Amino acid sequence: MPIATVNPANGETLKTYQAMDEEELERRLQLAGATFRTYRTTAFADRARLLNRAADLLDEDRAEIARVMTTEMGKPVKQARAEAAKCAKAMRWYAEHAAGLLADERPAESDVRDSGASHALVRYRPLGPVLAVMPWNFPLWQVVRFAAPALMAGNVGLLKHASNVPQTALYLEDLFHRAGFTEGCFQTLLIGSAAVDEILRDERIRAATLTGSEPAGRAVASTAGEMVKKTVLELGGSDPFVVMPSADVDRAAEVAVTARVQNNGQSCIAAKRFIVHADVYDRFAERFTEGMRALRVGDPLEEETDVGPLASEQGRADLEELVDDARRSGATVLCGGERPDRPGWYYPPTVLAGIDREMRIHREEAFGPVATLYRAADLDEAVLIANDSPFGLSSNVWTRQEAEVDRFVRDLEAGGVFVNGMTASHPALPFGGVKRSGYGRELSGHGIREFCNITTVWHGA
């Protein structure tokens, strides 16, 4: 895949870039290693000052970088601006909280004495250069939620971004440099996916994080396992959105529309499978379909647009295959389902009902504005349908019954359970999944500690 900006609204190639040669790549790896040796000793206050400056610059650049993101991957520009604002918020959150999250931990005095020590503690130390392999769908946020905690922990980062968002990738490197971070603290590597394996095998790379597809995650995990290197993986998701009879059904249907089509439906944590109790199924299906049908599909640079194009022609083709397979297998198309006759890689908001286990869309992630509807007889069946997926990233539950909430929290196989709301990420809350959605956590204290050497310090009596 070429490293290029191709506008998904019209298919026009705007900019192309040459991949870095081996000499430049080696220079950057050397620089990362050398920079880490000094940066790791900096004080939290100094790191926080730099990260807060990066947040200020990002706020100043918000309108400009939002247009770049929209032009590169097609998200509505108002959502792109919100993404930039969220990144600045996360930077400030880690700048404020990192020192406390990584403060020395002291065991109980009785345990210290029992170990034969006069005193003991646990200290969090940085690991070293971390390779980040990041996707195009949230081209700023996916990177910042890694970079902010990594830099505050004293690590340095090397970014291999998706090849269709090179301008955003280069902007991130420039942003951190303008903020005052030394050159080797955060570097963008303009390379193809084939180069990742060799870089990950380099001894100077101490760990890796990847957000992306399951095949990409398997490849990185395999190499990292062979080299015995720490990884954090956030892979696909096919999140359930469960609606029970006690829920505010109209509100659930309204939120469900946003939960499905945010980012043009190209989000791992977007709700994709809508599992509705039989008692309220018809009402929810009607309201939800009305909401999906009413969305405005159009130029993502226009403020009124709700849904823009998919990021790539291949992505649209993959989505069409899932819809066509479901239709051939007996699914009912309640709205959408047909490619519009216009330039660009657009696909309409689509609702499918009558889904069964044999359809590909039941097992595979639909990465676009396509929703599947399921009718559940009771809570037990709702849980069974929700868990009948290879993924386990997050989940959404709508009910006013606390006993039902407790049951869903206990039994849903997911990294998050969001009650009477849609899944969202926040710097204070851990983010990640189970099953084929990956392992490890980003954000919160859990995320910043993923790439730390958790060190026991023991002093003899």
C-alpha angles and dihedrals in degrees: 000000000000120000099244147128107243114177106231091202091070109002093246117150106226105174136006129196135201116237114248114265123234093262093056092043091052091049091054094047090051090048092051092052094047093045093051092057090063102027092056089067096053119114123255089241091058093048090048092051091054094045093049088051090053089052091052092050091048090053089052091049096043099112094043098047090044090060090048092053092047092049092049101045108008107244115151107271093235088059090047091056090050090051092054091049090050091053092053089050092052092049091053092046093055092042088057101039108030096090091054094044091053098038117133113275119219122203122224113286091240091057091047091054091045089056090056094248131131087214138346139184144176117240128191113222128179120258102214136247111007123201114219118198105192137184133232102239097083097016095177103031098048090055099042094050086060099035100048096057093036093054093044089052090055099256126127125227138224114193124208100183128188111284094238095061103052096138091055090047093052091045090058092054090048092047094058092044092051089049089061103260110141115255096259096052094080124011133174116220113207096206138128124254092258090068095058095082094056093046092049089053091055110108091224090067107081102181143356140215125197134186112185146071126352093246090052090049092050091051094050093043091050094052093041090050091051090050093040095238128150117252138183116201128193107181136162130330139197098185122197122229107200122195120192128192095258093057127106090255097191092051091045091053092049093051091043091064092056092041090056103041103035109129089013088299091296100124129112090218096045112121106252108164115055110200111188130184112246092241092064101021098105094047094047093045092052095048094042094049091048090053094048092047092051095057117115113237114196152096106353091215090064115092094223094057117112099179126027131185125299113261097250142018090238091053091056092047091052091051092048090053091056093049094046092048091052092047092050089049093055107273118147118233107219094180139350120005098140128094110243119240099244139097118276134044099291127156124180126240103271135193122197124191132185095048119175134188094258094063117097092227089063091062103026130067114255103215100196141047097309121122128192122210125211129185114219123195094208145340093284092056091045090056092047092052093044092052094043092096135092088230131075110176106128141328142208125217127188116196140116094211112100091202089058091048090053091050094050093047089050098045111028112102100223142106092242140025115201113193120208092348142064126272114268135162125239128180092239095055127070116247128201144087150239135235111022092344088084138246140271126044137262127203129023122048090308091060097048091049094053091084099040131102101237098215129196112214113195128181121196120237 
